[in-house]
Short mmCIF file of C-alpha atoms and ligand atoms in Angstrom, two decimals:
data_model
loop_
_atom_site.label_atom_id
_atom_site.label_comp_id
_atom_site.label_asym_id
_atom_site.label_seq_id
_atom_site.Cartn_x
_atom_site.Cartn_y
_atom_site.Cartn_z
CA MET A 1 -18.03 -53.39 -6.59
CA GLU A 2 -15.95 -52.87 -3.52
CA MET A 3 -13.38 -50.91 -5.55
CA LEU A 4 -16.11 -48.62 -6.92
CA ALA A 5 -17.37 -47.90 -3.43
CA PHE A 6 -13.86 -47.38 -2.21
CA ALA A 7 -12.86 -44.79 -4.85
CA PRO A 8 -15.20 -41.96 -3.80
CA ALA A 9 -14.30 -42.50 -0.17
CA ALA A 10 -10.58 -42.35 -0.97
CA LEU A 11 -11.12 -39.23 -3.03
CA ALA A 12 -13.08 -37.56 -0.25
CA LEU A 13 -10.30 -38.46 2.17
CA LEU A 14 -7.64 -37.09 -0.18
CA TRP A 15 -9.48 -33.82 -0.79
CA GLY A 16 -10.27 -33.50 2.87
CA SER A 17 -6.62 -33.84 3.78
CA VAL A 18 -5.61 -31.21 1.18
CA LEU A 19 -8.24 -28.80 2.54
CA LEU A 20 -7.11 -29.51 6.08
CA ALA A 21 -3.44 -28.94 5.25
CA PHE A 22 -4.29 -25.51 3.86
CA ALA A 23 -7.09 -24.74 6.33
CA ARG A 24 -5.59 -21.55 7.68
CA PRO A 25 -5.15 -19.61 4.41
CA LEU A 26 -8.40 -21.07 3.03
CA VAL A 27 -10.42 -19.91 6.03
CA ALA A 28 -8.70 -16.51 6.03
CA ARG A 29 -9.75 -15.98 2.41
CA TRP A 30 -13.28 -17.04 3.20
CA ARG A 31 -13.45 -14.54 6.05
CA GLU A 32 -11.95 -11.73 3.98
CA PRO A 33 -14.80 -9.41 2.94
CA VAL A 34 -16.04 -9.69 -0.64
CA LEU A 35 -16.91 -6.42 -2.33
CA ARG A 36 -20.18 -6.10 -4.21
CA GLN A 37 -18.74 -3.86 -6.92
CA PRO A 38 -15.42 -3.09 -8.59
CA ALA A 39 -13.53 -0.51 -6.55
CA LEU A 40 -10.38 1.39 -7.40
CA VAL A 41 -7.93 3.33 -5.25
CA ILE A 42 -4.96 5.05 -6.88
CA GLU A 43 -2.24 5.33 -4.24
CA SER A 44 0.73 7.60 -4.77
CA ASP A 45 3.62 7.89 -2.34
CA ASP A 46 6.45 10.29 -1.53
CA TRP A 47 4.72 13.66 -1.94
CA GLY A 48 5.33 16.62 0.34
CA ALA A 49 8.59 18.17 1.48
CA GLY A 50 11.02 17.80 -1.41
CA PRO A 51 11.59 18.99 -4.96
CA LEU A 52 9.57 22.06 -5.87
CA GLU A 53 8.57 20.60 -9.27
CA GLN A 54 6.03 18.61 -7.28
CA ALA A 55 3.70 21.62 -7.28
CA ALA A 56 3.23 21.59 -11.05
CA ALA A 57 2.96 17.78 -11.10
CA LEU A 58 0.28 17.87 -8.39
CA ARG A 59 -1.67 20.54 -10.25
CA GLY A 60 -1.54 18.41 -13.39
CA LEU A 61 -2.75 15.36 -11.46
CA ALA A 62 -5.59 17.27 -9.80
CA ALA A 63 -6.75 18.65 -13.16
CA LEU A 64 -6.75 15.12 -14.60
CA LEU A 65 -8.62 13.59 -11.67
CA ARG A 66 -11.26 16.34 -11.77
CA ARG A 67 -12.10 15.33 -15.35
CA VAL A 68 -12.75 11.67 -14.50
CA HIS A 69 -15.94 10.44 -12.78
CA ASP A 70 -17.29 7.05 -11.82
CA GLY A 71 -20.85 5.92 -12.54
CA SER A 72 -22.15 7.66 -9.43
CA GLY A 73 -20.61 10.94 -10.56
CA ARG A 74 -17.82 10.84 -8.02
CA ARG A 75 -14.49 12.27 -9.10
CA ALA A 76 -11.46 10.05 -9.39
CA LEU A 77 -9.22 10.36 -6.37
CA MET A 78 -5.64 9.67 -5.51
CA THR A 79 -4.18 9.15 -2.08
CA LEU A 80 -1.01 11.07 -1.41
CA GLY A 81 1.47 9.36 0.90
CA VAL A 82 2.93 12.48 2.49
CA VAL A 83 6.48 13.03 3.69
CA LEU A 84 6.82 15.89 6.16
CA GLU A 85 10.50 16.81 6.00
CA VAL A 86 13.74 16.66 4.03
CA PRO A 87 17.28 17.45 5.17
CA ASP A 88 18.48 21.02 5.53
CA GLY A 89 21.69 20.36 3.62
CA PRO A 90 23.53 23.65 4.26
CA ARG A 91 22.96 23.45 8.03
CA ILE A 92 24.03 19.80 8.15
CA ALA A 93 27.15 20.70 6.14
CA ALA A 94 27.87 23.59 8.49
CA SER A 95 27.89 21.16 11.42
CA GLY A 96 30.48 19.04 9.61
CA GLY A 97 27.88 16.30 9.22
CA SER A 98 27.58 15.81 12.96
CA GLU A 99 24.08 17.27 13.38
CA TYR A 100 20.84 16.60 11.55
CA HIS A 101 18.64 19.55 10.60
CA ALA A 102 15.42 19.46 8.62
CA ARG A 103 13.27 21.58 6.40
CA THR A 104 9.67 20.72 7.05
CA LEU A 105 6.66 20.86 4.79
CA ALA A 106 5.50 23.87 6.86
CA ASP A 107 8.54 25.82 5.59
CA ALA A 108 7.69 28.83 3.38
CA ARG A 109 9.78 27.36 0.55
CA PHE A 110 7.25 24.53 0.15
CA ALA A 111 4.21 26.84 0.02
CA ALA A 112 3.41 26.02 -3.61
CA VAL A 113 3.54 22.27 -2.90
CA ARG A 114 1.29 22.67 0.13
CA GLU A 115 -1.17 24.79 -1.82
CA ALA A 116 -1.33 22.27 -4.67
CA ILE A 117 -2.05 19.47 -2.16
CA GLN A 118 -4.67 21.53 -0.30
CA ALA A 119 -6.43 22.57 -3.52
CA GLY A 120 -6.72 18.92 -4.54
CA ILE A 121 -8.03 17.96 -1.09
CA ALA A 122 -10.64 20.73 -1.28
CA ASP A 123 -11.78 19.37 -4.66
CA GLY A 124 -12.01 15.82 -3.32
CA VAL A 125 -9.38 14.45 -5.70
CA PHE A 126 -6.49 14.15 -3.21
CA VAL A 127 -6.69 12.20 0.03
CA PRO A 128 -3.58 12.66 2.19
CA GLN A 129 -2.19 9.86 4.32
CA LEU A 130 0.95 9.51 6.39
CA HIS A 131 4.05 8.14 4.70
CA GLY A 132 6.41 9.43 7.37
CA GLN A 133 7.99 12.48 8.93
CA CYS A 134 10.87 11.71 6.59
CA HIS A 135 11.70 8.95 4.14
CA TYR A 136 14.64 7.72 6.26
CA TRP A 137 15.74 7.42 9.87
CA PRO A 138 17.85 10.57 10.43
CA PRO A 139 20.53 9.06 12.75
CA ALA A 140 21.03 6.21 10.27
CA LEU A 141 21.48 8.68 7.45
CA LEU A 142 24.03 10.69 9.43
CA ALA A 143 25.95 7.51 10.25
CA ALA A 144 25.84 6.30 6.64
CA ALA A 145 27.06 9.71 5.41
CA ARG A 146 30.25 9.25 7.43
CA ILE A 147 31.21 6.18 5.41
CA ASP A 148 29.53 6.82 2.06
CA ASP A 149 30.44 9.85 -0.08
CA ALA A 150 27.30 9.66 -2.19
CA VAL A 151 25.05 9.66 0.89
CA ARG A 152 27.03 12.57 2.35
CA ALA A 153 26.61 14.55 -0.89
CA TRP A 154 22.87 13.79 -0.89
CA LEU A 155 22.48 14.80 2.76
CA THR A 156 24.36 18.08 2.45
CA ALA A 157 23.00 19.21 -0.95
CA ALA A 158 21.98 22.87 -1.09
CA GLU A 159 18.57 21.98 -2.56
CA PRO A 160 16.62 18.95 -1.29
CA ALA A 161 17.37 16.00 -3.54
CA PRO A 162 14.71 13.32 -4.12
CA THR A 163 14.77 10.56 -1.49
CA GLU A 164 14.36 8.09 -4.36
CA ALA A 165 18.07 8.71 -5.07
CA LEU A 166 19.14 7.23 -1.70
CA PRO A 167 20.12 3.55 -1.41
CA ALA A 168 16.84 1.64 -0.98
CA ALA A 169 17.67 0.35 2.51
CA LEU A 170 18.25 3.89 3.79
CA GLN A 171 14.82 4.95 2.50
CA ALA A 172 13.24 2.81 5.23
CA ARG A 173 12.20 4.94 8.18
CA TRP A 174 11.71 2.31 10.85
CA VAL A 175 15.12 0.56 10.90
CA ASP A 176 18.71 1.66 11.29
CA ALA A 177 20.18 0.71 7.90
CA ALA A 178 23.46 2.62 8.30
CA ARG A 179 25.05 -0.83 8.26
CA LEU A 180 23.53 -3.98 6.85
CA PRO A 181 21.76 -6.05 7.91
CA ALA A 182 19.74 -3.21 9.41
CA ALA A 183 19.35 -2.96 13.18
CA ALA A 184 16.06 -2.52 15.02
CA LEU A 185 15.36 0.88 16.56
CA PRO A 186 14.87 1.38 20.31
CA PRO A 187 11.09 1.28 20.95
CA ALA A 188 11.19 4.52 22.94
CA ASP A 189 12.72 6.31 19.93
CA VAL A 190 9.99 4.91 17.69
CA ASP A 191 7.25 6.04 20.10
CA ARG A 192 8.68 9.55 20.23
CA ALA A 193 9.12 9.76 16.45
CA VAL A 194 5.57 8.55 15.75
CA ALA A 195 4.07 11.04 18.20
CA GLU A 196 6.07 13.80 16.55
CA GLU A 197 5.12 12.89 13.00
CA CYS A 198 1.43 12.58 13.85
CA ALA A 199 1.47 16.00 15.56
CA ASN A 200 3.27 17.56 12.58
CA TYR A 201 0.83 15.95 10.17
CA ALA A 202 -2.05 17.41 12.20
CA SER A 203 -0.51 20.88 12.09
CA ILE A 204 -0.53 20.75 8.27
CA PHE A 205 -3.76 18.85 7.57
CA GLY A 206 -5.87 19.87 10.56
CA ALA A 207 -6.16 16.39 12.09
CA PRO A 208 -3.84 13.46 12.87
CA PRO A 209 -3.48 10.84 10.14
CA LYS A 210 -6.07 8.06 9.89
CA VAL A 211 -4.17 6.03 7.31
CA ALA A 212 -0.45 5.23 7.28
CA VAL A 213 1.83 3.53 4.80
CA ALA A 214 5.37 2.80 5.95
CA THR A 215 8.23 3.89 3.71
CA THR A 216 9.59 0.91 1.73
CA PHE A 217 6.93 -1.18 3.54
CA VAL A 218 9.25 -1.85 6.47
CA TRP A 219 7.68 -1.44 9.92
CA ASN A 220 6.95 -3.46 13.05
CA GLU A 221 4.60 -3.99 15.97
CA THR A 222 6.05 -1.06 17.93
CA VAL A 223 5.35 1.31 15.03
CA GLU A 224 1.83 -0.03 14.59
CA ALA A 225 0.98 0.33 18.27
CA ALA A 226 2.34 3.88 18.32
CA TRP A 227 0.38 4.81 15.20
CA ALA A 228 -2.78 3.35 16.76
CA ARG A 229 -2.28 5.48 19.88
CA CYS A 230 -2.07 8.58 17.65
CA GLY A 231 -5.38 7.77 15.93
CA VAL A 232 -4.23 5.86 12.84
CA ALA A 233 -7.01 3.40 11.95
CA VAL A 234 -5.77 1.85 8.71
CA ILE A 235 -2.41 0.53 7.51
CA VAL A 236 -1.78 0.10 3.82
CA SER A 237 0.43 -2.96 3.30
CA PRO A 238 1.69 -5.11 0.44
CA GLY A 239 0.17 -8.17 2.16
CA VAL A 240 3.23 -8.87 4.32
CA ARG A 241 5.00 -6.98 7.07
CA ALA A 242 8.77 -6.83 6.63
CA THR A 243 10.49 -5.65 9.80
CA GLY A 244 14.06 -5.20 8.57
CA ARG A 245 16.56 -5.04 5.75
CA ASP A 246 18.92 -7.95 5.17
CA ALA A 247 22.67 -7.99 4.38
CA ARG A 248 21.92 -7.13 0.74
CA GLY A 249 19.59 -4.30 1.76
CA GLN A 250 16.44 -6.19 0.76
CA PRO A 251 13.26 -6.09 2.89
CA ALA A 252 13.46 -8.98 5.34
CA GLY A 253 12.19 -10.32 8.63
CA VAL A 254 8.60 -10.86 7.50
CA ASP A 255 6.67 -11.57 10.69
CA ARG A 256 3.09 -11.27 9.46
CA THR A 257 0.96 -11.72 6.39
CA MET A 258 -2.35 -9.95 6.03
CA LEU A 259 -5.46 -9.70 3.90
CA SER A 260 -7.61 -6.62 3.43
CA GLY A 261 -10.05 -6.08 6.25
CA GLN A 262 -7.96 -8.06 8.71
CA ARG A 263 -7.56 -6.58 12.18
CA ALA A 264 -4.14 -6.02 13.73
CA PRO A 265 -3.63 -6.74 17.44
CA SER A 266 -3.50 -2.97 17.94
CA GLY A 267 -7.02 -2.70 16.47
CA LEU A 268 -5.87 -1.21 13.16
CA ILE A 269 -7.29 -2.53 9.92
CA TYR A 270 -4.99 -3.62 7.13
CA LEU A 271 -5.58 -2.96 3.47
CA VAL A 272 -3.54 -4.69 0.79
CA ARG A 273 -2.06 -2.73 -2.10
CA ASP A 274 -0.63 -5.07 -4.68
CA VAL A 275 -1.23 -3.70 -8.17
CA TYR A 276 1.62 -1.66 -9.62
CA PHE A 277 1.34 1.11 -12.15
CA GLU A 278 4.60 2.94 -12.72
CA PRO A 279 4.58 4.42 -16.24
CA VAL A 280 8.29 5.32 -16.05
CA ARG A 281 8.96 1.60 -15.69
CA GLY A 282 7.01 0.90 -18.86
CA HIS A 283 3.69 -0.06 -17.27
CA ALA A 284 0.98 0.46 -19.89
CA PRO A 285 -2.60 1.59 -19.10
CA GLN A 286 -3.78 -1.98 -19.68
CA GLN A 287 -1.78 -3.08 -16.65
CA LEU A 288 -4.09 -1.04 -14.47
CA VAL A 289 -7.15 -2.64 -16.10
CA ALA A 290 -5.68 -6.14 -15.78
CA GLY A 291 -5.07 -5.55 -12.08
CA LEU A 292 -8.59 -4.26 -11.61
CA ARG A 293 -10.04 -7.25 -13.44
CA ALA A 294 -8.11 -9.74 -11.31
CA ARG A 295 -9.01 -8.01 -8.03
CA THR A 296 -12.67 -7.71 -9.05
CA ARG A 297 -12.85 -11.45 -9.73
CA GLN A 298 -11.44 -11.96 -6.24
CA GLY A 299 -14.08 -9.65 -4.76
CA ARG A 300 -11.35 -7.25 -3.73
CA ALA A 301 -10.76 -3.54 -4.16
CA CYS A 302 -7.91 -2.74 -6.51
CA LEU A 303 -5.31 -0.64 -4.70
CA VAL A 304 -2.84 0.64 -7.26
CA GLU A 305 0.62 1.79 -6.28
CA THR A 306 2.22 4.60 -8.25
CA HIS A 307 4.99 6.89 -7.05
CA ARG A 308 5.56 10.59 -7.50
CA CYS A 309 8.74 9.86 -9.48
CA ASN A 310 6.52 9.02 -12.49
CA PHE A 311 5.10 12.52 -12.42
CA LEU A 312 8.44 14.23 -11.79
CA GLN A 313 10.60 12.33 -14.28
CA ALA A 314 8.08 12.11 -17.15
CA ARG A 315 5.12 14.22 -16.13
CA ASP A 316 3.14 14.49 -19.36
CA ALA A 317 3.63 10.87 -20.43
CA SER A 318 2.72 9.58 -16.94
CA LEU A 319 -0.37 11.80 -16.73
CA ALA A 320 -1.46 10.56 -20.16
CA ALA A 321 -0.89 6.93 -19.12
CA LEU A 322 -2.90 7.41 -15.91
CA GLU A 323 -5.76 9.12 -17.73
CA ALA A 324 -5.82 6.34 -20.35
CA GLY A 325 -5.75 3.72 -17.58
CA LEU A 326 -8.68 5.31 -15.76
CA ALA A 327 -10.68 5.64 -18.99
CA ALA A 328 -10.01 2.00 -19.87
CA ALA A 329 -10.96 0.90 -16.34
CA LEU A 330 -14.28 2.75 -16.53
CA ALA A 331 -14.96 1.34 -19.99
CA ALA A 332 -14.26 -2.21 -18.84
CA PHE A 333 -16.19 -1.82 -15.57
CA PRO A 334 -19.03 0.72 -15.88
CA GLY A 335 -20.01 -0.03 -12.27
CA LEU A 336 -16.55 0.93 -11.00
CA CYS A 337 -16.44 3.01 -7.80
CA PHE A 338 -13.67 5.35 -6.75
CA VAL A 339 -13.19 5.02 -3.01
CA SER A 340 -10.74 6.14 -0.33
CA PRO A 341 -8.88 3.67 1.90
CA LEU A 342 -10.67 5.00 4.97
CA GLU A 343 -14.10 4.50 3.38
CA LEU A 344 -13.11 1.03 2.32
CA ALA A 345 -11.88 0.10 5.79
CA ARG A 346 -15.05 1.46 7.38
CA ALA A 347 -17.23 -0.57 5.00
CA MET A 348 -15.25 -3.70 5.87
CA ARG A 349 -15.26 -3.05 9.61
CA GLU A 350 -19.01 -2.42 9.69
CA ARG A 351 -19.76 -5.09 7.06
CA ASP A 352 -21.79 -2.39 5.32
CA PRO A 353 -24.28 -4.29 3.12
CA ALA A 354 -24.06 -1.54 0.49
CA TRP A 355 -20.43 -2.59 -0.05
CA ILE A 356 -19.94 -6.06 1.34
CA GLU A 357 -21.43 -9.14 -0.32
CA THR A 358 -23.54 -11.45 1.84
CA ARG A 359 -24.88 -13.88 -0.79
CA TRP A 360 -23.25 -17.32 -0.90
CA ARG A 361 -22.78 -17.75 -4.61
CA PRO A 362 -20.73 -14.60 -5.31
CA ARG A 363 -18.79 -15.14 -2.08
CA LEU A 364 -17.87 -18.68 -3.17
CA ALA A 365 -16.81 -17.48 -6.62
CA ALA A 366 -14.59 -14.77 -5.10
CA TRP A 367 -13.15 -17.25 -2.60
CA ARG A 368 -12.30 -19.67 -5.39
CA ALA A 369 -10.57 -16.88 -7.34
CA ARG A 370 -8.43 -16.10 -4.28
CA LEU A 371 -7.10 -19.61 -3.82
CA ASP A 372 -4.54 -19.64 -6.62
CA GLU A 373 -2.41 -17.14 -4.71
CA ILE A 374 -1.87 -19.56 -1.79
CA PRO A 375 1.65 -20.98 -2.14
CA ARG A 376 1.60 -24.68 -3.16
CA PHE A 377 -2.19 -24.95 -2.92
CA ARG A 378 -2.71 -24.77 -6.67
CA ARG A 379 -0.35 -27.67 -7.26
CA ALA A 380 -1.87 -29.74 -4.45
CA ALA A 381 -5.36 -29.10 -5.82
CA ARG A 382 -4.33 -30.18 -9.31
CA LEU A 383 -2.52 -33.31 -8.22
CA SER A 384 -5.43 -34.42 -6.07
CA GLY A 385 -8.11 -33.54 -8.62
CA LEU A 386 -9.63 -31.11 -6.16
CA HIS A 387 -9.36 -28.35 -8.74
CA PHE A 388 -12.22 -29.99 -10.72
CA ALA A 389 -14.53 -29.56 -7.76
CA LEU A 390 -13.30 -26.01 -7.11
CA ALA A 391 -13.85 -25.07 -10.75
CA LEU A 392 -17.56 -25.76 -10.23
CA LEU A 393 -17.64 -22.89 -7.74
CA ARG A 394 -16.60 -20.54 -10.48
CA GLY A 395 -18.93 -21.96 -13.09
CA GLU A 396 -16.03 -23.41 -15.08
CA SER A 397 -17.26 -26.96 -15.29
ZN1 ZN B 401 7.99 6.06 -0.41
#
């Protein structure tokens, strides 16, 4: 008899200690807003100053997005992470590689690219956001070009070459990766560069950026604070903030993890983008649907990352894959909503009841679906038997 009475108490103690050990990530996922309906954001980076073939690719994308509507009749949309300048190779070469010069998106040579972006914005299918003045830190690139022939050739090319061709570490804007591990930038330089890029963005798009996504997802507190001062309200992240590049050039120095809807100290709101759809890497349309299904179960919006390189390297195949992915997503989730990051962040900030779930049962089910991503929690829950109790929350008993 005593043993029987003891067992439930021991179990409660065991489960309680597991929950306590993981209290922080568990509570964070409970506080994270739960969406009422499936929501999809297609996010595409690297557009803007650069190869002129972008104009035709953008026109193809806009035509595709105009054909696709969600249940409310809203057109599909794609965010464009915009880059505002590329190197002026001939002028840099003329200086013997000692001076950096740029061609900006405002340059007449990029008129067709600008017009394709603006036409898509006017039709509501493109939503621009800041990716960076450039997809590198210019002094780091100059320094790297002195010791690396390939970087020097890239930097001094007569026609702007795609930044995707640079070593990955050098594509980060907010570190000095001329030598690895990358060095931090002086905060005053960051402040000046952010103010400049926000002003340049405003001169092209009519207003400073509201949403920013750091190149290669490397940025830090100084960058965030400077963006906030310029009016940026939302940062798109992969769920972690890497602040540097290590000796092998990999993103490193993670100093923060974040969930969608979470507030930064600077007042910015984070969104998490963690579904990947890169047709040139072999991602099939079903990958987009699988990502949407998983995020919907978690009560999250599905932010899909796809880069311009898909639409430059294999335009027709990538457009077809995206169209098939959108069609499959709408077929699988007739209640799917297309939404912009800014709208999503506003709904989360204001806890808009049209978007954000308030009922306990769906919130518990979404919370349960989020727990498997917590490192080591899944194993602890299984070993302790807690997963049986948690399964009840999802109606899996
Ligand atoms: Zn990029």
